[in-house]
Coordinates of C-alpha atoms in Angstrom, one line a residue:
X1 CA 93.1 115.2 86.6
X2 CA 93.3 114.8 90.4
X3 CA 90.1 115.6 92.2
X4 CA 90.2 116.9 95.8
X5 CA 87.4 115.6 98.0
X6 CA 86.0 117.3 101.1
X7 CA 83.0 116.5 103.3
X8 CA 80.6 118.6 101.1
X9 CA 81.7 117.0 97.9
X10 CA 81.5 113.6 99.5
X11 CA 77.9 114.3 100.5
X12 CA 77.1 115.3 96.9
X13 CA 78.7 112.1 95.7
X14 CA 76.6 110.1 98.1
X15 CA 73.4 111.8 96.8
X16 CA 74.4 111.1 93.2
X17 CA 75.0 107.4 93.9
X18 CA 71.8 107.2 95.9
X19 CA 69.8 108.5 92.9
X20 CA 71.5 106.1 90.5
X21 CA 71.8 102.9 92.6
X22 CA 69.1 102.9 95.3
X23 CA 67.1 99.7 94.9
X24 CA 69.7 98.1 92.7
X25 CA 70.3 94.4 93.2
X26 CA 73.8 93.3 94.0
X27 CA 74.9 90.1 92.4
X28 CA 78.4 89.8 93.8
X29 CA 81.2 91.7 95.5
X30 CA 84.9 91.6 94.6
X31 CA 88.0 92.7 96.5
X32 CA 90.8 92.9 94.0
X33 CA 93.8 93.4 96.3
X34 CA 96.4 93.6 93.6
X35 CA 94.6 96.4 91.8
X36 CA 93.5 98.0 95.2
X37 CA 89.9 98.0 93.8
X38 CA 86.7 96.8 95.3
X39 CA 83.6 96.3 93.1
X40 CA 79.9 95.9 93.4
X41 CA 78.3 94.0 90.5
X42 CA 74.7 95.2 90.3
X43 CA 71.9 95.0 87.8
X44 CA 72.5 98.7 87.0
X45 CA 76.2 98.5 86.5
X46 CA 79.5 97.8 88.1
X47 CA 80.5 100.2 90.8
X48 CA 84.2 100.2 91.5
X49 CA 86.3 102.0 94.2
X50 CA 90.1 102.2 93.8
X51 CA 91.9 103.4 96.8
X52 CA 95.3 104.8 97.6
X53 CA 96.5 108.3 98.0
X54 CA 94.2 109.2 95.2
X55 CA 90.7 107.7 95.3
X56 CA 88.8 107.0 92.0
X57 CA 85.3 105.8 91.5
X58 CA 84.1 104.2 88.3
X59 CA 80.7 103.1 87.1
X60 CA 80.6 100.6 84.3
X61 CA 77.9 98.8 82.3
X62 CA 76.3 95.7 83.9
X63 CA 78.7 92.7 83.6
X64 CA 79.0 89.1 84.6
X65 CA 81.0 88.8 87.9
X66 CA 84.3 87.0 87.5
X67 CA 84.9 83.6 89.2
X68 CA 86.9 85.2 92.1
X69 CA 84.0 87.5 93.0
X70 CA 81.8 86.4 96.0
X71 CA 78.2 85.9 95.1
X72 CA 75.9 87.7 97.5
X73 CA 72.2 88.4 96.7
X74 CA 71.9 91.9 98.3
X75 CA 70.0 95.1 97.6
X76 CA 71.3 98.7 97.9
X77 CA 68.8 100.2 100.3
X78 CA 70.6 103.6 100.8
X79 CA 73.8 105.5 100.1
X80 CA 74.8 108.0 102.8
X81 CA 77.8 110.2 103.5
X82 CA 79.1 110.0 107.1
X83 CA 78.5 113.5 108.5
X84 CA 81.5 115.8 108.1
X85 CA 83.7 113.0 106.9
X86 CA 85.1 111.8 103.5
X87 CA 83.3 108.4 103.9
X88 CA 80.4 106.7 102.3
X89 CA 78.2 103.9 103.7
X90 CA 75.9 101.8 101.6
X91 CA 73.3 99.7 103.4
X92 CA 73.0 96.3 101.8
X93 CA 70.2 94.1 103.2
X94 CA 69.8 90.5 102.0
X95 CA 67.2 89.9 99.4
X96 CA 66.1 86.7 101.0
X97 CA 65.9 85.7 104.6
X98 CA 66.1 87.6 107.9
X99 CA 69.8 87.4 108.4
X100 CA 71.9 90.4 109.3
X101 CA 72.4 93.0 106.6
X102 CA 75.7 94.4 105.4
X103 CA 77.3 97.8 105.0
X104 CA 79.7 98.7 102.2
X105 CA 82.0 101.3 103.8
X106 CA 84.3 103.5 101.7
X107 CA 86.7 105.9 103.3
X108 CA 88.1 108.5 100.9
X109 CA 90.7 110.3 103.0
X110 CA 94.1 110.1 101.3
X111 CA 96.0 108.7 104.3
X112 CA 93.3 106.2 105.3
X113 CA 91.4 105.3 102.1
X114 CA 89.9 101.8 102.3
X115 CA 86.9 99.7 101.5
X116 CA 85.3 97.2 103.9
X117 CA 82.2 95.0 103.9
X118 CA 80.8 94.9 107.5
X119 CA 78.0 92.7 108.8
X120 CA 75.3 93.4 111.5
X121 CA 74.8 96.0 114.1
X122 CA 78.3 95.3 115.5
X123 CA 79.7 96.1 112.0
X124 CA 82.1 93.1 112.0
X125 CA 84.4 93.3 109.0
X126 CA 83.9 90.3 106.6
X127 CA 86.1 91.6 103.8
X128 CA 88.5 94.5 103.6
X129 CA 90.5 95.8 100.7
X130 CA 93.7 96.6 102.6
X131 CA 94.2 94.9 106.0
X132 CA 96.3 97.2 108.1
X133 CA 96.6 99.0 111.4
X134 CA 97.3 102.7 111.5
X135 CA 96.3 105.8 113.3
X136 CA 95.1 103.6 116.2
X137 CA 92.6 101.8 113.9
X138 CA 92.6 98.1 113.0
X139 CA 91.2 97.1 109.6
X140 CA 91.1 93.3 110.1
X141 CA 88.6 90.6 109.1
X142 CA 86.6 89.5 112.1
X143 CA 87.1 92.8 114.0
X144 CA 84.6 95.6 114.3
X145 CA 84.8 98.4 111.8
X146 CA 87.2 101.0 113.3
X147 CA 85.1 104.1 113.5
X148 CA 87.2 107.3 113.2
X149 CA 88.1 108.6 116.7
X150 CA 88.3 112.1 118.0
X151 CA 85.7 114.7 119.0
X152 CA 83.4 115.9 116.1
X153 CA 83.7 119.5 114.9
X154 CA 81.0 122.0 115.9
X155 CA 77.9 121.8 113.7
X156 CA 77.7 118.0 113.5
X157 CA 76.1 116.8 116.8
X158 CA 75.2 120.3 118.0
X159 CA 73.3 123.1 116.3
X160 CA 75.9 125.8 115.7
X161 CA 74.0 129.0 115.7
X162 CA 75.1 132.6 115.3
X163 CA 75.8 132.9 119.0
X164 CA 78.1 129.9 119.0
X165 CA 79.8 131.1 115.8
X166 CA 80.6 134.5 117.3
X167 CA 81.7 133.0 120.6
X168 CA 84.1 130.7 118.6
X169 CA 85.6 133.3 116.3
X170 CA 85.0 136.9 117.5
X171 CA 88.0 136.7 119.9
X172 CA 90.3 135.1 117.4
X173 CA 92.6 137.4 115.4
X174 CA 91.5 137.6 111.7
X175 CA 94.7 135.9 110.5
X176 CA 94.0 132.9 112.7
X177 CA 90.3 132.5 111.9
X178 CA 91.0 130.2 108.9
X179 CA 92.8 127.6 111.0
X180 CA 90.2 127.9 113.8
X181 CA 87.4 127.2 111.3
X182 CA 89.2 124.2 109.8
X183 CA 89.9 122.7 113.2
X184 CA 86.6 123.3 114.8
X185 CA 83.7 123.8 112.4
X186 CA 82.0 121.1 110.4
X187 CA 82.1 121.0 106.6
X188 CA 84.8 123.6 106.3
X189 CA 87.8 122.6 104.1
X190 CA 90.7 124.2 102.3
X191 CA 88.4 124.3 99.3
X192 CA 85.7 126.5 100.8
X193 CA 87.2 128.3 103.9
X194 CA 88.4 131.4 102.0
X195 CA 85.0 132.0 100.5
X196 CA 83.2 131.4 103.8
X197 CA 85.4 133.9 105.7
X198 CA 85.5 136.5 102.9
X199 CA 86.6 139.9 104.3
X200 CA 86.3 138.6 107.8
X201 CA 89.8 137.0 107.3
X202 CA 91.3 140.5 107.4
X203 CA 88.9 142.5 109.5
X204 CA 87.6 142.5 113.1
X205 CA 84.3 144.0 112.0
X206 CA 81.6 141.8 113.6
X207 CA 79.2 142.4 110.7
X208 CA 81.6 140.7 108.3
X209 CA 81.9 137.8 110.7
X210 CA 78.1 137.4 110.8
X211 CA 78.0 137.4 107.0
X212 CA 80.6 134.6 107.1
X213 CA 78.2 132.6 109.3
X214 CA 75.5 133.0 106.7
X215 CA 77.7 131.7 104.0
X216 CA 78.7 128.7 106.1
X217 CA 75.1 128.0 106.8
X218 CA 74.3 128.2 103.1
X219 CA 76.9 125.5 102.4
X220 CA 75.7 123.2 105.2
X221 CA 72.1 123.3 104.0
X222 CA 72.9 122.5 100.4
X223 CA 70.8 119.8 98.8
X224 CA 71.1 117.7 95.7
X225 CA 74.0 116.2 93.9
X226 CA 74.7 118.8 91.2
X227 CA 78.2 120.0 90.9
X228 CA 80.0 122.7 88.9
X229 CA 83.6 122.9 87.8
X230 CA 85.7 125.4 89.8
X231 CA 88.8 126.7 88.1
X232 CA 92.1 125.3 89.5
X233 CA 95.6 125.1 88.2
X234 CA 95.2 121.4 87.3
X235 CA 91.7 121.8 85.7
X236 CA 88.1 122.0 86.8
X237 CA 87.5 121.0 90.4
X238 CA 84.0 119.6 90.9
X239 CA 82.1 121.2 93.8
X240 CA 78.4 121.5 94.8
X241 CA 78.6 125.3 95.2
X242 CA 80.2 128.1 92.9
X243 CA 82.0 129.7 95.9
X244 CA 81.6 133.1 94.3
X245 CA 82.7 132.1 90.8
X246 CA 80.6 133.6 87.9
X247 CA 79.0 131.1 85.5
X248 CA 81.2 128.1 86.2
X249 CA 80.5 125.2 83.9
X250 CA 78.4 122.3 85.2
X251 CA 79.9 118.9 85.8
X252 CA 77.8 116.3 84.0
X253 CA 79.0 113.3 86.0
X254 CA 80.8 113.4 89.3
X255 CA 81.7 109.7 89.1
X256 CA 83.3 110.3 85.7
X257 CA 85.3 113.1 87.1
X258 CA 86.5 110.9 90.0
X259 CA 87.3 108.1 87.5
X260 CA 90.1 110.2 86.1
X261 CA 88.7 112.5 83.4
X262 CA 89.3 112.5 79.7
X263 CA 93.0 113.4 79.9
X264 CA 94.1 110.3 81.7
X265 CA 97.3 109.1 80.1
X266 CA 98.1 112.5 78.6
X267 CA 101.6 113.8 78.6
X268 CA 101.2 115.7 81.9
X269 CA 103.7 114.1 84.3
X270 CA 101.6 114.9 87.4
X271 CA 99.6 111.7 87.4
X272 CA 102.7 109.6 87.5
X273 CA 104.1 111.8 90.3
X274 CA 100.9 111.4 92.2
X275 CA 101.0 107.6 91.8
X276 CA 104.4 107.7 93.4
X277 CA 103.2 109.9 96.1
X278 CA 100.3 107.5 96.7
X279 CA 102.8 104.6 97.2
X280 CA 104.9 106.6 99.6
X281 CA 101.8 107.6 101.6
X282 CA 100.6 104.0 101.8
X283 CA 104.0 102.8 102.9
X284 CA 104.2 105.5 105.6
X285 CA 100.7 104.5 106.9
X286 CA 101.8 100.8 107.0
X287 CA 105.0 101.7 108.8
X288 CA 102.9 103.4 111.5
X289 CA 100.8 100.2 111.9
X290 CA 103.9 98.0 111.9
X291 CA 105.5 100.0 114.7
X292 CA 102.3 100.1 116.7
X293 CA 102.0 96.3 116.4
X294 CA 105.7 95.9 117.5
X295 CA 105.0 98.1 120.5
X296 CA 101.9 96.1 121.4
X297 CA 103.7 92.7 121.1
X298 CA 107.0 93.7 122.6
X299 CA 108.1 91.6 125.6
X300 CA 107.4 92.9 129.1
X301 CA 110.8 93.8 130.6
X302 CA 109.6 93.4 134.1
X303 CA 108.5 89.9 133.5
X304 CA 111.8 89.0 131.8
X305 CA 113.8 90.5 134.7
X306 CA 111.6 88.6 137.2
X307 CA 112.3 85.4 135.4
X308 CA 116.1 86.1 135.6
X309 CA 115.7 86.7 139.3
X310 CA 113.8 83.5 139.8
X311 CA 116.4 81.4 137.9
X312 CA 119.2 82.9 140.1
X313 CA 117.3 82.3 143.3
X314 CA 116.6 78.6 142.3
X315 CA 119.9 77.6 140.6
X316 CA 120.2 74.5 142.6
X317 CA 116.9 73.2 141.2
X318 CA 117.8 73.8 137.5
X319 CA 119.6 71.0 135.7
X320 CA 121.9 71.9 132.8
X321 CA 120.8 70.6 129.4
X322 CA 117.0 71.0 130.0
X323 CA 114.8 73.0 127.7
X324 CA 112.1 73.8 130.3
X325 CA 111.9 73.9 134.0
X326 CA 109.0 74.5 136.4
X327 CA 110.0 76.5 139.5
X328 CA 108.0 77.9 142.4
X329 CA 107.6 81.6 142.0
X330 CA 108.2 84.1 144.8
X331 CA 104.4 84.3 145.3
X332 CA 104.1 80.6 145.7
X333 CA 102.8 79.8 142.2
X334 CA 104.4 77.4 139.7
X335 CA 106.0 79.0 136.7
X336 CA 107.4 77.2 133.6
X337 CA 110.5 78.8 132.1
X338 CA 112.0 78.1 128.7
X339 CA 115.8 77.6 128.7
X340 CA 118.6 77.2 126.1
X341 CA 119.8 73.7 126.9
X342 CA 123.3 74.5 125.5
X343 CA 123.9 77.2 128.2
X344 CA 124.3 77.0 131.9
X345 CA 121.5 78.2 134.3
X346 CA 123.5 81.3 135.1
X347 CA 123.9 82.1 131.4
X348 CA 120.2 81.6 130.9
X349 CA 119.5 84.0 133.7
X350 CA 121.9 86.5 132.1
X351 CA 120.0 86.1 128.8
X352 CA 116.7 87.0 130.5
X353 CA 118.4 90.1 131.9
X354 CA 119.8 91.1 128.5
X355 CA 116.4 90.6 126.9
X356 CA 114.8 92.7 129.6
X357 CA 117.3 95.5 128.9
X358 CA 116.6 95.3 125.1
X359 CA 112.8 95.3 125.7
X360 CA 113.2 98.4 127.8
X361 CA 115.2 100.1 125.0
X362 CA 112.6 99.0 122.5
X363 CA 109.7 100.4 124.5
X364 CA 111.5 103.6 125.0
X365 CA 112.5 104.0 121.3
X366 CA 109.4 102.9 119.4
X367 CA 107.1 105.8 120.6
X368 CA 109.6 108.2 119.1
X369 CA 109.7 106.2 115.9
X370 CA 105.9 106.2 115.8
X371 CA 105.8 109.9 116.2
X372 CA 108.3 110.3 113.4
X373 CA 106.3 108.0 111.2
X374 CA 103.0 109.8 111.9
X375 CA 104.7 113.1 111.1
X376 CA 105.8 111.7 107.8
X377 CA 102.2 110.6 107.1
X378 CA 101.0 114.1 107.9
X379 CA 103.6 115.6 105.6
X380 CA 102.8 113.3 102.7
X381 CA 99.0 113.9 103.3
X382 CA 99.5 117.6 103.2
X383 CA 101.7 117.3 100.1
X384 CA 99.1 115.1 98.4
X385 CA 96.3 117.6 99.2
X386 CA 98.4 120.5 97.9
X387 CA 99.2 118.5 94.7
X388 CA 95.6 117.5 94.1
X389 CA 94.6 121.2 94.6
X390 CA 97.2 122.4 92.1
X391 CA 98.9 124.6 94.7
X392 CA 102.2 122.8 94.3
X393 CA 103.9 123.4 90.9
X394 CA 104.7 120.2 89.1
X395 CA 108.4 120.8 89.1
X396 CA 108.3 121.3 92.9
X397 CA 106.4 118.1 93.4
X398 CA 108.9 116.1 91.4
X399 CA 111.7 117.5 93.5
X400 CA 109.9 116.6 96.7
X401 CA 109.7 112.9 95.8
X402 CA 112.8 110.7 96.1
X403 CA 114.5 109.8 92.8
X404 CA 114.2 106.3 91.5
X405 CA 115.9 104.4 88.8
X406 CA 113.9 104.0 85.6
X407 CA 113.0 100.4 84.6
X408 CA 115.5 98.9 82.3
X409 CA 118.2 101.4 83.2
X410 CA 121.7 99.9 83.0
X411 CA 123.2 99.0 86.3
X412 CA 126.2 101.1 87.4
X413 CA 128.3 97.9 87.9
X414 CA 128.1 94.2 88.6
X415 CA 125.6 93.2 91.2
X416 CA 127.2 91.6 94.2
X417 CA 125.4 88.6 95.8
X418 CA 125.1 90.5 99.1
X419 CA 124.4 93.9 100.5
X420 CA 126.7 95.4 103.2
X421 CA 126.3 97.2 106.5
X422 CA 129.0 98.3 108.9
X423 CA 128.6 97.5 112.6
X424 CA 128.9 100.0 115.4
X425 CA 132.6 98.9 115.7
X426 CA 133.2 99.4 112.0
X427 CA 133.1 95.7 110.9
X428 CA 131.6 94.8 107.6
X429 CA 128.4 92.7 107.7
X430 CA 127.4 91.0 104.4
X431 CA 123.8 89.8 103.9
X432 CA 122.9 87.4 101.1
X433 CA 120.3 88.6 98.6
X434 CA 118.5 85.2 98.3
X435 CA 118.9 81.4 98.3
X436 CA 121.1 81.3 95.2
X437 CA 123.1 84.3 96.3
X438 CA 123.5 82.9 99.8
X439 CA 125.7 80.1 98.4
X440 CA 127.7 82.7 96.5
X441 CA 128.2 84.8 99.6
X442 CA 129.2 81.9 101.9
X443 CA 131.5 80.0 99.6
X444 CA 132.9 82.7 97.3
X445 CA 132.7 86.0 99.2
X446 CA 133.7 84.9 102.7
X447 CA 137.0 84.0 104.2
X448 CA 137.4 80.7 106.2
X449 CA 137.7 82.5 109.5
X450 CA 134.8 85.0 108.9
X451 CA 131.9 84.6 111.3
X452 CA 128.8 83.1 109.6
X453 CA 125.3 83.5 110.9
X454 CA 121.8 82.3 110.1
X455 CA 118.4 82.3 111.9
X456 CA 117.8 78.8 113.3
X457 CA 115.0 76.7 111.8
X458 CA 113.8 79.6 109.6
X459 CA 114.4 80.4 106.0
X460 CA 116.5 83.5 105.6
X461 CA 119.7 85.1 104.4
X462 CA 123.2 83.9 105.1
X463 CA 125.0 86.7 107.0
X464 CA 128.8 87.0 107.2
X465 CA 130.7 89.2 109.8
X466 CA 134.1 89.9 108.3
X467 CA 136.4 88.9 111.2
X468 CA 139.8 87.3 110.6
X469 CA 141.1 87.1 114.2
X470 CA 141.3 84.0 116.4
X471 CA 139.4 85.4 119.3
X472 CA 135.6 85.9 119.1
X473 CA 134.3 89.2 117.6
X474 CA 133.2 91.9 120.0
X475 CA 129.8 91.0 121.5
X476 CA 128.1 94.2 120.3
X477 CA 129.1 93.7 116.6
X478 CA 128.2 90.0 116.8
X479 CA 124.8 90.8 118.2
X480 CA 124.2 93.4 115.5
X481 CA 125.0 90.8 112.8
X482 CA 122.7 88.4 114.5
X483 CA 119.8 90.9 114.6
X484 CA 120.3 91.5 110.8
X485 CA 120.2 87.7 110.3
X486 CA 116.9 87.6 112.2
X487 CA 115.5 90.6 110.3
X488 CA 116.3 88.9 107.0
X489 CA 114.5 85.7 107.9
X490 CA 110.9 84.5 108.1
X491 CA 111.3 84.7 111.9
X492 CA 111.5 88.5 111.7
X493 CA 108.2 89.1 113.5
X494 CA 109.0 86.9 116.5
X495 CA 109.8 88.5 119.8
X496 CA 113.0 86.5 120.2
X497 CA 114.9 84.7 117.5
X498 CA 117.7 82.1 118.0
X499 CA 120.5 82.8 115.6
X500 CA 123.3 80.2 115.0
X501 CA 126.8 81.5 114.4
X502 CA 130.1 79.8 113.6
X503 CA 133.2 80.3 111.5
X504 CA 132.7 80.0 107.8
X505 CA 135.1 77.1 107.6
X506 CA 132.6 75.0 109.6
X507 CA 129.8 75.5 107.0
X508 CA 129.3 72.7 104.6
X509 CA 127.3 72.3 101.4
X510 CA 125.8 68.8 101.1
X511 CA 126.0 67.3 97.6
X512 CA 122.7 67.8 95.8
X513 CA 121.3 70.2 98.4
X514 CA 119.0 73.0 97.4
X515 CA 120.4 76.5 96.9
X516 CA 121.1 78.1 100.3
X517 CA 120.9 74.8 102.2
X518 CA 124.0 74.1 104.3
X519 CA 125.0 72.0 107.4
X520 CA 127.2 73.2 110.3
X521 CA 130.0 71.2 111.9
X522 CA 129.7 73.2 115.0
X523 CA 127.8 76.3 116.1
X524 CA 126.8 78.6 119.0
X525 CA 123.5 80.3 119.4
X526 CA 122.4 83.9 120.2
X527 CA 118.9 84.9 121.1
X528 CA 118.1 88.3 119.7
X529 CA 115.1 90.6 119.3
X530 CA 114.7 91.5 115.6
X531 CA 114.7 95.3 116.0
X532 CA 113.6 96.8 112.6
X533 CA 115.2 100.1 113.4
X534 CA 118.7 98.7 113.6
X535 CA 119.5 98.9 109.8
X536 CA 118.7 102.6 109.9
X537 CA 121.4 103.1 112.6
X538 CA 124.1 101.3 110.7
X539 CA 126.3 102.7 108.0
X540 CA 125.9 101.3 104.5
X541 CA 129.3 102.6 103.4
X542 CA 132.7 101.9 104.8
X543 CA 133.8 104.2 107.7
X544 CA 136.3 106.9 106.7
X545 CA 139.8 105.5 106.3
X546 CA 138.8 102.0 105.2

């Protein structure tokens, strides 16, 4: 059964773990990246945290650490919840010596769940379960732990009294008070906000609003780790307060509830749908990080254009056929410039101008893509919360997720050795599906006069632009094919990728060569930026009429 965590339940979990594990000796830590699980091997048991859209916590009997675990003689000095956050911090001082202590940090929010082992006052990450960059936060070994950003809600760093409560809510229409509480008041969540407000959600009576403050204060001042099971459509929801329910059953072990409950593997299809939702959410978070990295590492269009200007101004000093030249810049400093030796100085300058234009387009487009990706993360997070809370019927959840083919399902037809896109000009671009299929595409599914492309000096797909005319293909279509060749190569993360192109009839397969290995009798080279958004702008079906 999926369990929904909020800051109050996280605080109860921390208190339970503190009671069970404070003073325990840690023998080893393990980060199982394939299983997305981080484990602490202690003399009181194995404490495991599995992250994803759904977070599970498991406590097992003491066990011998496996070989891949890292031996670290530590002690659990404390377990605390980060105030008003779904995050736990375990302080782990060393048993011997005066070296810096560690912190075991577990974030339990669906969109950002992760586990890291940080060292010292600077909280430098030494191990992390999922290395990524998202929401402006960098989870990377050797970098400081990325503390969640944003102003705290009222009631964390300040003492929110009755006067502050009334000033915040008295002037808000009753129907908007729930959103105001969730956005601005600590420890409120979709689990408890309706009980906190009570009749104040429908009335302007100041007395009812003051009673709501009393209920909020009661929640904030809760002590202990005991939880009861609140009724929900998907089963009992553990919580440290009954929230107005009469005689709710107690939850014997919060960690057992978070480990999945007794009905794990039952016929209910919701767990499988939630696992799929977890994967979609994780992919969306990674896309945000990838786009942010692309924006950070994108070329400076001003610098590229300045290089083109300098080349044109110093043409007489540039010899054709050289790979690098040092020229005096306009400010009197020496600047080294990389050149394509097969092209003239004028063409090299034109290349720098073209790259500057592409960089400008990239910098203009990526913020919009980041906004779209972050909106998708927010949508999936809200869907996950609703699914975990049982407010989304199971049939609706299934319909909201993309369909996927079951394992072992028969294919609808023979699998081609390539996938196809159609360029902006309506020309088919074929991309090999792997080394063995590259040969198939090149020598069995391409005509002699088709244009053949491959990223230079990088493993990758063979690409064929279907073009049977004597003249060269349109530059835009050729460039799009070259970008696809760069994206389907190991050079896909580079700022600029050289892509060789020639007619297929000039491609040769040496005797005894490895699959996908070829030689070219002649070729030209394009330098392209591997724009990851291009495939989304191209058709994957033939244009109408073809």
